[in-house]
N, CA and C atoms as an extended XYZ file, in Angstrom:
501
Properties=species:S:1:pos:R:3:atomname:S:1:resname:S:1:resid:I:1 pbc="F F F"
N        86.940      198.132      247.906 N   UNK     1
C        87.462      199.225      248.701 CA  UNK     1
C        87.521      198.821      250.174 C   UNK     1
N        86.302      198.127      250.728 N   UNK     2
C        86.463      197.996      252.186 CA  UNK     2
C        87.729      196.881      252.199 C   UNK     2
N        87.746      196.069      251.296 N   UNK     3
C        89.404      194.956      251.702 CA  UNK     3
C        90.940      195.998      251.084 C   UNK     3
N        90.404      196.955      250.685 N   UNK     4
C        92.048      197.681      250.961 CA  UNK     4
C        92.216      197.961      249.292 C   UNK     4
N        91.440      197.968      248.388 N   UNK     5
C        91.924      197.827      246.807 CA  UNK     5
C        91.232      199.597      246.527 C   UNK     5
N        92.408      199.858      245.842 N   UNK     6
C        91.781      201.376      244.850 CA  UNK     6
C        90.951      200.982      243.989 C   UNK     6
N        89.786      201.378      244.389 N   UNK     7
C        89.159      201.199      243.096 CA  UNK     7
C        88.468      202.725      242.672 C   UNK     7
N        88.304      202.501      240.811 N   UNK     8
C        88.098      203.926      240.297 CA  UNK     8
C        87.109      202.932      239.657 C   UNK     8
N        86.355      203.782      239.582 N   UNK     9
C        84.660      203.704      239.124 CA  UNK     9
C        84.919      204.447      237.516 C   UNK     9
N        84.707      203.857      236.540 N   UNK    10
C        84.475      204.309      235.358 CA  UNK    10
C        83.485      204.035      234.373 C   UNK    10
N        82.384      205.054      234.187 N   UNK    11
C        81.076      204.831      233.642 CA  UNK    11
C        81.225      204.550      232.270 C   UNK    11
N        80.570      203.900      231.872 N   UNK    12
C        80.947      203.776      230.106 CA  UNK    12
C        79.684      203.732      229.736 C   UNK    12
N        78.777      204.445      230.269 N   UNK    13
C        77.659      205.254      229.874 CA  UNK    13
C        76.941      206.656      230.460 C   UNK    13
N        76.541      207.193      229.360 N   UNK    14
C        75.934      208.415      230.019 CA  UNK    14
C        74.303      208.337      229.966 C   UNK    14
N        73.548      208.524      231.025 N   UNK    15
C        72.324      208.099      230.992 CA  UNK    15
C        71.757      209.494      230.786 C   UNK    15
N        70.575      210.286      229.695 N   UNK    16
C        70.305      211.229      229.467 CA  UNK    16
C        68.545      211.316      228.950 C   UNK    16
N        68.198      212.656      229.219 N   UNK    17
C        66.723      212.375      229.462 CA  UNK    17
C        66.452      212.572      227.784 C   UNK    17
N        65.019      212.036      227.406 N   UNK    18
C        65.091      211.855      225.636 CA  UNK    18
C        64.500      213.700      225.449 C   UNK    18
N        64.480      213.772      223.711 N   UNK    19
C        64.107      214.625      223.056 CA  UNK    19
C        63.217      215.615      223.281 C   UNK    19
N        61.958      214.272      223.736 N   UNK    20
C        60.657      214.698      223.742 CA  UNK    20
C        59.751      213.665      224.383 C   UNK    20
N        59.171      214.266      225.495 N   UNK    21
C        58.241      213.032      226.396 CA  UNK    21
C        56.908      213.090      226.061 C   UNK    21
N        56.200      213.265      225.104 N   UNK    22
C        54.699      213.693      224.800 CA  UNK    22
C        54.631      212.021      224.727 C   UNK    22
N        55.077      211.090      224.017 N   UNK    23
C        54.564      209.686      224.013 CA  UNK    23
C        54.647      209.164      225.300 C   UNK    23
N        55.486      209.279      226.264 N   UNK    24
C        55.302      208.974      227.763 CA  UNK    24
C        54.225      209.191      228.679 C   UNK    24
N        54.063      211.191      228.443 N   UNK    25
C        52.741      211.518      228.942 CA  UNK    25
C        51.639      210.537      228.176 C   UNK    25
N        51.887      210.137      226.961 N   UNK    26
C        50.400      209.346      226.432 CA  UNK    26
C        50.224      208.356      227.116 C   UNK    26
N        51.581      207.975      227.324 N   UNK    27
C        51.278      206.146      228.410 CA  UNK    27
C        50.573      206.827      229.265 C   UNK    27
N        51.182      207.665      229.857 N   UNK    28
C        50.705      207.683      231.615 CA  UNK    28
C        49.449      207.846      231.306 C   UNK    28
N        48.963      208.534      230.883 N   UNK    29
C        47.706      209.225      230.883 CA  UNK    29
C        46.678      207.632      230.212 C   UNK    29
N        47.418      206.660      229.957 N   UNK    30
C        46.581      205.057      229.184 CA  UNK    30
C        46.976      204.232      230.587 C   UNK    30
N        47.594      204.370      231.693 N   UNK    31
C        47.602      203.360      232.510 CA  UNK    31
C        46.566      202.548      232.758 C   UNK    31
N        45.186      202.647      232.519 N   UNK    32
C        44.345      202.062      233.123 CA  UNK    32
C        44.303      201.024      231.881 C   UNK    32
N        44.703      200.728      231.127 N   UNK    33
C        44.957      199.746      230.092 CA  UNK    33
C        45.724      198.550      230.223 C   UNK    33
N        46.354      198.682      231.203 N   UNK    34
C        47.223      197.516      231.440 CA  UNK    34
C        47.611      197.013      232.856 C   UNK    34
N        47.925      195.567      232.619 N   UNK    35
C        47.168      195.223      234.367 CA  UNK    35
C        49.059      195.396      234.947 C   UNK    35
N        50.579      195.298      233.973 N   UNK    36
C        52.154      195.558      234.650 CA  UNK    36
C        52.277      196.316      234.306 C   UNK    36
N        53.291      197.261      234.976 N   UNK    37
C        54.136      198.011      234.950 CA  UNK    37
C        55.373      198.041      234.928 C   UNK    37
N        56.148      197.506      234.199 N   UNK    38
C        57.351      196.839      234.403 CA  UNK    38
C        58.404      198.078      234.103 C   UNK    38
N        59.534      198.067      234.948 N   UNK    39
C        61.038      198.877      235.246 CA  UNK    39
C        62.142      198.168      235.165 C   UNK    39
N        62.784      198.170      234.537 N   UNK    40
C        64.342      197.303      233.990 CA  UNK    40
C        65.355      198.486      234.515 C   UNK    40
N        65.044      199.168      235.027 N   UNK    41
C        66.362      199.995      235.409 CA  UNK    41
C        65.814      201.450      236.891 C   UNK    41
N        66.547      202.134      237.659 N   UNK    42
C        65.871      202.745      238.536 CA  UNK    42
C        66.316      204.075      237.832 C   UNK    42
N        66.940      204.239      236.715 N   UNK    43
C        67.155      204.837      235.623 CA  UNK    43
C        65.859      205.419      234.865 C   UNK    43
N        65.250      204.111      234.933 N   UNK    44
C        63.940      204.178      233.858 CA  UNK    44
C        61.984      204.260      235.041 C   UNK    44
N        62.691      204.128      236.682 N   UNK    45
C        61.703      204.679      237.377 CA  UNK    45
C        61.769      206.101      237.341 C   UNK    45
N        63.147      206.907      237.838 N   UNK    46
C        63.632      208.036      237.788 CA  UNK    46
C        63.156      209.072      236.469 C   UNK    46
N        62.987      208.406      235.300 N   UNK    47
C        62.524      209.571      234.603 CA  UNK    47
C        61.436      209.354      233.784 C   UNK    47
N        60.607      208.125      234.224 N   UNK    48
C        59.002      207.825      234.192 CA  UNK    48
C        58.232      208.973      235.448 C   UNK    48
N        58.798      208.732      236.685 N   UNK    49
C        58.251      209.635      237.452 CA  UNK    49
C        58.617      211.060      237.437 C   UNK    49
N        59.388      211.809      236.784 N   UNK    50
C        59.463      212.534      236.462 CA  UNK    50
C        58.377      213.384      235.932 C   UNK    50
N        58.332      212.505      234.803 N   UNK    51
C        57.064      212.846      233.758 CA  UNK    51
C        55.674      212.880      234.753 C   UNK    51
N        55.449      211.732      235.291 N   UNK    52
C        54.539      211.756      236.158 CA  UNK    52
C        54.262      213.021      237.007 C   UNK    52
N        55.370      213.665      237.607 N   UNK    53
C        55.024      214.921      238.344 CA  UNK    53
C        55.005      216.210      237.612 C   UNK    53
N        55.112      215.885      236.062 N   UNK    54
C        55.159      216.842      235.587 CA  UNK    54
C        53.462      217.185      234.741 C   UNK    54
N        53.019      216.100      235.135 N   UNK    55
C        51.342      215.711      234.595 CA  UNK    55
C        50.466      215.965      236.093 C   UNK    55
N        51.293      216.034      237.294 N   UNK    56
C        50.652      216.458      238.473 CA  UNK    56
C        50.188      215.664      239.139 C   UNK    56
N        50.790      214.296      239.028 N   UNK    57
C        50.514      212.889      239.286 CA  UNK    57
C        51.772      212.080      240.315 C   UNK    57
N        51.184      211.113      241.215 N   UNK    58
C        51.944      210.909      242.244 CA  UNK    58
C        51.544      209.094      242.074 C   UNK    58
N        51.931      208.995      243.425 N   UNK    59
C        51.966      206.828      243.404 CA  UNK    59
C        50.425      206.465      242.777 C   UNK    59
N        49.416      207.260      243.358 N   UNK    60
C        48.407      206.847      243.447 CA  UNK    60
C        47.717      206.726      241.798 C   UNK    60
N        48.312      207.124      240.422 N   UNK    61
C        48.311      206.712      239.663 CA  UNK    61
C        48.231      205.693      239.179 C   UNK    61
N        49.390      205.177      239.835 N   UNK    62
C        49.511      203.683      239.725 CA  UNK    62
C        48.392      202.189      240.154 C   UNK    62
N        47.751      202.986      240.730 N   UNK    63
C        46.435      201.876      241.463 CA  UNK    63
C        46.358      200.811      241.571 C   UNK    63
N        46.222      201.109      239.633 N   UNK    64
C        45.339      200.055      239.604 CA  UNK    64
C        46.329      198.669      238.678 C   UNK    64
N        47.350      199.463      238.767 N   UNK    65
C        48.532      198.025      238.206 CA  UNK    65
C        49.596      197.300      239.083 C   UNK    65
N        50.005      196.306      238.926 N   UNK    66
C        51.172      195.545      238.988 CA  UNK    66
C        52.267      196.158      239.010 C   UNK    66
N        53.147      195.960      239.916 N   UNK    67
C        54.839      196.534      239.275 CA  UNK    67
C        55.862      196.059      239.291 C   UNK    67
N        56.466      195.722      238.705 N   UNK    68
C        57.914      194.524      238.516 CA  UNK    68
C        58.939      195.588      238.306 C   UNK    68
N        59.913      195.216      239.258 N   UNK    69
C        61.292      195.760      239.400 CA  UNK    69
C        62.550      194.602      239.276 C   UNK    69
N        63.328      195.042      237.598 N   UNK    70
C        64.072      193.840      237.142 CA  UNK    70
C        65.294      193.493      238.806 C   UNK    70
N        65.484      194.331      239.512 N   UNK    71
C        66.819      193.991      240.748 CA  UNK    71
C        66.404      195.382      241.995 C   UNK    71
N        67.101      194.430      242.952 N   UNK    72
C        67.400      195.477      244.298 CA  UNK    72
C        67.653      197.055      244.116 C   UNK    72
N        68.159      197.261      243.325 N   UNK    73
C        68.267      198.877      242.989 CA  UNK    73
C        66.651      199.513      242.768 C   UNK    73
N        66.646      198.407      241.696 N   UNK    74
C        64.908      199.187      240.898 CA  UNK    74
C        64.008      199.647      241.750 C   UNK    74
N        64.028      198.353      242.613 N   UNK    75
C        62.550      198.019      243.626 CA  UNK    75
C        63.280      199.271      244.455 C   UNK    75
N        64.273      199.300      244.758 N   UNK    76
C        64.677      200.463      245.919 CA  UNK    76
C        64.064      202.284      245.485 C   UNK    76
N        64.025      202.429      244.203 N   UNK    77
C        64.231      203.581      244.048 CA  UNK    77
C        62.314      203.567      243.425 C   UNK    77
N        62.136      202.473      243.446 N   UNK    78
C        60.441      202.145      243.414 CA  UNK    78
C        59.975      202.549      244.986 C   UNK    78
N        60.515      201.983      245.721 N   UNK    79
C        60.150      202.153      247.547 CA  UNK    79
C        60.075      203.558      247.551 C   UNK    79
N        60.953      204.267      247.331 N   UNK    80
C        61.580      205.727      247.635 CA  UNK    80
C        60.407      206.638      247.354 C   UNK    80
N        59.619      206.344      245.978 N   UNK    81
C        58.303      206.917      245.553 CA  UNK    81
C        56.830      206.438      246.014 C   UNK    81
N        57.283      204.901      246.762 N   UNK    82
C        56.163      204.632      247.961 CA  UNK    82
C        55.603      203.778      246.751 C   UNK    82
N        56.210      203.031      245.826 N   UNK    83
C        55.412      201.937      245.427 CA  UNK    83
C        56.749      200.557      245.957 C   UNK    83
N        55.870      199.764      246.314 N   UNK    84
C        56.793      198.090      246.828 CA  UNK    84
C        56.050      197.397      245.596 C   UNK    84
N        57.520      196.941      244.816 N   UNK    85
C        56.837      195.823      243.375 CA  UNK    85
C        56.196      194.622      244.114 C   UNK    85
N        55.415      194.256      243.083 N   UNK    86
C        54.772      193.220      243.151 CA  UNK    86
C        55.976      191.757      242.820 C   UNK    86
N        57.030      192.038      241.850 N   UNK    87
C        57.673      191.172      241.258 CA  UNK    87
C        59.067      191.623      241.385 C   UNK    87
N        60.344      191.246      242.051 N   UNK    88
C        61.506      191.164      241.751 CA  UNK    88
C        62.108      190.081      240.917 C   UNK    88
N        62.434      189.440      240.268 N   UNK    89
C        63.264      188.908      239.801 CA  UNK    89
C        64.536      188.192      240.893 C   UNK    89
N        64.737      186.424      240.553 N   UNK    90
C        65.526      186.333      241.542 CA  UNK    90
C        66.744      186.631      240.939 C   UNK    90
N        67.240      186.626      239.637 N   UNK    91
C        68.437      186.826      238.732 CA  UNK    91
C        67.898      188.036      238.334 C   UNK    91
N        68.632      189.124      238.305 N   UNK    92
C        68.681      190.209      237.897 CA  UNK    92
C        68.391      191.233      236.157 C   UNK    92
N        67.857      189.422      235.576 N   UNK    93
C        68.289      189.764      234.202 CA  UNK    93
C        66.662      189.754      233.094 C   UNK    93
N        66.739      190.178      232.114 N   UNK    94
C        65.698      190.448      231.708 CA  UNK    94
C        64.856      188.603      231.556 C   UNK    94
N        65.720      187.868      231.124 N   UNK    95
C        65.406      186.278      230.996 CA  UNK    95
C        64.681      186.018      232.356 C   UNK    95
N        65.004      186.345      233.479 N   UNK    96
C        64.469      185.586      234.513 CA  UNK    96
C        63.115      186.559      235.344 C   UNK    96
N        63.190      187.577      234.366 N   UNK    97
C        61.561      188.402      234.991 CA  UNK    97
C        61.128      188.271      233.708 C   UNK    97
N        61.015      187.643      232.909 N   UNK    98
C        60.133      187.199      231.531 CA  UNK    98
C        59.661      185.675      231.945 C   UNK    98
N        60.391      185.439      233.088 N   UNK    99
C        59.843      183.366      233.322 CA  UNK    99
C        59.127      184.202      234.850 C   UNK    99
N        59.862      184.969      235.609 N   UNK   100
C        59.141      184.979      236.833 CA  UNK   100
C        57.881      185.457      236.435 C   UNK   100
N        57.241      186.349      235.898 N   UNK   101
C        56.436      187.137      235.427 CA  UNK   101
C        55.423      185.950      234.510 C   UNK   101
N        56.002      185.445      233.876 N   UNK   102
C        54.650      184.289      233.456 CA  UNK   102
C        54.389      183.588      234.256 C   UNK   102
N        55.415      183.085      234.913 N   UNK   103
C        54.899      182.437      236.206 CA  UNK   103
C        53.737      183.083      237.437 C   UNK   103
N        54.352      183.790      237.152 N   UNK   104
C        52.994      184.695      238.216 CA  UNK   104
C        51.737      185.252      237.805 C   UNK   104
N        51.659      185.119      236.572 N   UNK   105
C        50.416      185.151      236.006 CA  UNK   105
C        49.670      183.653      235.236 C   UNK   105
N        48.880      183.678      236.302 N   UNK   106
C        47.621      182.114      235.444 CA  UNK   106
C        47.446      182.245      234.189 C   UNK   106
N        47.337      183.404      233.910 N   UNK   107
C        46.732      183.622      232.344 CA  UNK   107
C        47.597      184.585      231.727 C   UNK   107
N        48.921      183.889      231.237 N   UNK   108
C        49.312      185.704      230.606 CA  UNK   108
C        48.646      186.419      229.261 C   UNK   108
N        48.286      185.324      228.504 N   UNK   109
C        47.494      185.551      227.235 CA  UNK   109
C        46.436      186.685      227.036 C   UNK   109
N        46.881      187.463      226.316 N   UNK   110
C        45.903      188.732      226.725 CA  UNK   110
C        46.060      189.704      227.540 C   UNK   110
N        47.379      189.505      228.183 N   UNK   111
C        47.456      190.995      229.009 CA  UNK   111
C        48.160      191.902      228.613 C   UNK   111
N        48.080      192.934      228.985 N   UNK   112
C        48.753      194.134      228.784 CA  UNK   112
C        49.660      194.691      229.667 C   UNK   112
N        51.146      194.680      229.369 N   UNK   113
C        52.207      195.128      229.726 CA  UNK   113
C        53.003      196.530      229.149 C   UNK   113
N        53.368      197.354      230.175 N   UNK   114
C        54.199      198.766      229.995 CA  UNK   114
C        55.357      198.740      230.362 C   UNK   114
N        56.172      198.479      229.450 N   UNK   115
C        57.712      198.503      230.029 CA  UNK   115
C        58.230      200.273      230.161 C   UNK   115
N        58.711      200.521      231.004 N   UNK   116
C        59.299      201.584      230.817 CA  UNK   116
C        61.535      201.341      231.028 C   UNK   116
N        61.666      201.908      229.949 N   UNK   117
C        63.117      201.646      229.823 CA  UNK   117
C        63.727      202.227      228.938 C   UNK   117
N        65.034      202.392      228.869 N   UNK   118
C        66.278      202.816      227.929 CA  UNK   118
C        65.538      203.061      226.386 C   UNK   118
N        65.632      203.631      225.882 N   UNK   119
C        65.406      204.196      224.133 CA  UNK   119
C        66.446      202.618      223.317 C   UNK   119
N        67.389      202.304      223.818 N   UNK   120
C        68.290      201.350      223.129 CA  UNK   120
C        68.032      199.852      224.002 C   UNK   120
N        67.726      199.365      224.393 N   UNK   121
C        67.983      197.583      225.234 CA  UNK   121
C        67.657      196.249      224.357 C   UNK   121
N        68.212      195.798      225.414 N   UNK   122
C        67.763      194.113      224.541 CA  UNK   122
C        66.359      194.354      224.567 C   UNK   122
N        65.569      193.458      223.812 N   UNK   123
C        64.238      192.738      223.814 CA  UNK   123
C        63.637      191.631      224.117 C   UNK   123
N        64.555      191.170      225.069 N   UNK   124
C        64.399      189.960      225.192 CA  UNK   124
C        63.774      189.784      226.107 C   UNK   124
N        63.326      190.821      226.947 N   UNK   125
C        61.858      191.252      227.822 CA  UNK   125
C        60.268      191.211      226.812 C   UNK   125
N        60.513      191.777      226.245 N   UNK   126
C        59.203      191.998      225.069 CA  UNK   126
C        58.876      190.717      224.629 C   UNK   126
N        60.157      190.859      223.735 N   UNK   127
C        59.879      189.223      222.750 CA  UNK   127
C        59.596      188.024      223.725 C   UNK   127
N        60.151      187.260      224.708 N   UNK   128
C        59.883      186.227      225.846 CA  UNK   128
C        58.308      186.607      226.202 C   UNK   128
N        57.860      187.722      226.960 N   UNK   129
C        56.351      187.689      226.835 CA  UNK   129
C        55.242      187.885      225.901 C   UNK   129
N        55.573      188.260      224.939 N   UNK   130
C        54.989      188.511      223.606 CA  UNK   130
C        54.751      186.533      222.746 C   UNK   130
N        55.700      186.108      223.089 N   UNK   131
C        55.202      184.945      222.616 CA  UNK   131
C        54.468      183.923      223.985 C   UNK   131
N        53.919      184.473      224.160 N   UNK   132
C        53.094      184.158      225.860 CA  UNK   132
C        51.899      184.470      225.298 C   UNK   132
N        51.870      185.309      224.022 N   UNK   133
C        50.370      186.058      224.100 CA  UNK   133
C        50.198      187.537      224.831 C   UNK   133
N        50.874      188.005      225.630 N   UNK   134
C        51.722      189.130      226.188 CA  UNK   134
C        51.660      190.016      225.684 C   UNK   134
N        50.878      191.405      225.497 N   UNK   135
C        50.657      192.808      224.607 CA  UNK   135
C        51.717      193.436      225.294 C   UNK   135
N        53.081      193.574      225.483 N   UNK   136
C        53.829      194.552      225.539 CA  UNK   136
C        54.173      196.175      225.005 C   UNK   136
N        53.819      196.936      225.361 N   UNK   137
C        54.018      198.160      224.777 CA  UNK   137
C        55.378      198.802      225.344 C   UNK   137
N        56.750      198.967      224.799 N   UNK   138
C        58.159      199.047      225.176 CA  UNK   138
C        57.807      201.096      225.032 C   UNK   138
N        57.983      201.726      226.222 N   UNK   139
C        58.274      203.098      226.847 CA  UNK   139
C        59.621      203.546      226.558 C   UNK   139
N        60.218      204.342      225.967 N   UNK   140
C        61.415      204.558      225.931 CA  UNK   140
C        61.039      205.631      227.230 C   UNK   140
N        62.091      206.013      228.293 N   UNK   141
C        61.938      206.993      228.858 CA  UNK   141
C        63.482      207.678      229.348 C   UNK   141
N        64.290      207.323      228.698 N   UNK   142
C        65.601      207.802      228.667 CA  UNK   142
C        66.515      207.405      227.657 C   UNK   142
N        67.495      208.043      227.109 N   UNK   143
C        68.336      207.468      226.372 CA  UNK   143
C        70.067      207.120      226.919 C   UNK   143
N        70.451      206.398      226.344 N   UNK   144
C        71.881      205.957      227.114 CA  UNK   144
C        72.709      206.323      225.751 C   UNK   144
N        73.954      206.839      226.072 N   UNK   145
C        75.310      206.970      225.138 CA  UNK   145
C        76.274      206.811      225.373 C   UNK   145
N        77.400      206.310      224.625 N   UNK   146
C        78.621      206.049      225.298 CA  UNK   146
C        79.126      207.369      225.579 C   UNK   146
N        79.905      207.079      227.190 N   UNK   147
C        80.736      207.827      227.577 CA  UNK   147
C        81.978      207.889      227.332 C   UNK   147
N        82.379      209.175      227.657 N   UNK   148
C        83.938      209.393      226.894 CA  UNK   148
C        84.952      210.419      228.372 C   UNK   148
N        83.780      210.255      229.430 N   UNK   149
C        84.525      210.912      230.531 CA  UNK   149
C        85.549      210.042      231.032 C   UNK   149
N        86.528      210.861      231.252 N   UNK   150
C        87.637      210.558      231.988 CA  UNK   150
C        88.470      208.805      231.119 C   UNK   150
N        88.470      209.189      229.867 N   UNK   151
C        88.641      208.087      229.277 CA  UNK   151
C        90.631      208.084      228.542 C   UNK   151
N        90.699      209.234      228.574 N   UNK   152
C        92.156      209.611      228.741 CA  UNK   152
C        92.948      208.927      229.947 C   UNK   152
N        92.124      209.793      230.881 N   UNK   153
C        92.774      208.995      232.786 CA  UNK   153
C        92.888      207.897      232.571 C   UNK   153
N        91.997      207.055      232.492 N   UNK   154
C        92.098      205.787      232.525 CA  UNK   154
C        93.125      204.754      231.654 C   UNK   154
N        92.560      205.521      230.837 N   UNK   155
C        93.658      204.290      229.286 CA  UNK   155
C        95.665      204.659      230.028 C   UNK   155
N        95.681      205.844      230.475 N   UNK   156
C        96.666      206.356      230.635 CA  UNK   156
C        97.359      205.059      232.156 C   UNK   156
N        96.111      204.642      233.047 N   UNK   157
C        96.047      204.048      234.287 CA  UNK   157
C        96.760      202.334      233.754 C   UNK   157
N        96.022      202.160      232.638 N   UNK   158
C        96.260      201.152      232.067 CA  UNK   158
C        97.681      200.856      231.199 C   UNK   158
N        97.967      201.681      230.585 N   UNK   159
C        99.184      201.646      229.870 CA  UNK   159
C       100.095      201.824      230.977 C   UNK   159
N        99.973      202.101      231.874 N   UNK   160
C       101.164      202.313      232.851 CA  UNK   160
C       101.115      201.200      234.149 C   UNK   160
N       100.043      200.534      233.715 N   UNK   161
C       100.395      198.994      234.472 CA  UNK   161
C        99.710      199.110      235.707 C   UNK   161
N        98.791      200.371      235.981 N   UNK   162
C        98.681      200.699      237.545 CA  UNK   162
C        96.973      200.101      237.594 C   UNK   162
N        96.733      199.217      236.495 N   UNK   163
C        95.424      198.784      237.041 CA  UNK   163
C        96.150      196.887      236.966 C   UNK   163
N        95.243      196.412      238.186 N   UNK   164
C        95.350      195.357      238.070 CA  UNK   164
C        94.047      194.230      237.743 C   UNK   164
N        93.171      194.663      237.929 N   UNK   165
C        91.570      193.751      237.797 CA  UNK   165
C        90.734      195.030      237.102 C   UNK   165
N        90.086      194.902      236.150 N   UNK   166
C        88.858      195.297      235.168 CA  UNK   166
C        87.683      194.622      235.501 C   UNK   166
N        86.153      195.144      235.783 N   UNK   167
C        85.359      194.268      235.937 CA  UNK   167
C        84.514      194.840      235.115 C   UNK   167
């Protein structure tokens, strides 16, 4: 947009809060069990802390753990609630905070990790530290679905030649 191009933003997901959070409140309420806290999305800070204020609970929960934010967004919307991760990731992707993250631990063997994230994702967060020796416990704390907004507009944008780049 700032070099002069229309661009239309089209989500091809809808991010939505789950069913039922009673297994979330159970994490929170087990934090002292595990030394990370790990966030793959500011999606999945956004409605972890949620829960959190809904248990009457604020940063200071967090104490006594670690916190890894998979990219710049995460850690941002981590800041916003007054926690600064311990761990960004220099690649944005679950592969390279599964190597940064062993790397930063001397001993991963035996620890205990809380992912909080999407009801649906890869595993390739889990599984990469899990064969480390790595107790991962995977948080669903939102669910994702395909979107179908504004999916008429678009196809319509396309058949008529008026898009030129898809990313």
């Amino acid at each position: 947009a700032e070099q002069g191009a229309r661009v239309i933003q089209f989500p091809t997901i809808d991010v939505r809060p789950l069913a039922e959070y009673a297994p979330v409140r159970e994490a929170i309420g087990g934090l002292g069990q595990y030394q990370w806290l790990l966030f793959t999305s500011a999606n999945g800070v956004r409605y972890f802390w949620e829960q959190l204020e809904v248990l009457g609970l604020d940063a200071r929960a967090l104490g006594g753990l670690k916190v890894a934010a998979v990219g710049s967004a995460t850690a941002k919307a981590l800041r916003a609630k007054g926690i600064i991760p311990d761990f960004i990731p220099e690649s944005y992707v679950a592969e390279s905070m599964a190597a940064g993250l062993l790397a930063k631990c001397a001993k991963p063997e035996g620890m205990r990790m809380l992912l909080a994230r999407a009801s649906k994702a890869r595993d390739v967060l889990p599984d990469e530290l899990a064969k480390h020796g790595v107790r991962v416990d995977v948080l669903p704390v939102y669910e994702t679905h395909v979107s179908d907004a504004r999916k008429e507009e678009i196809q319509g944008l396309i058949e008529e030649g008026r898009v030129d780049c898809i990313t």
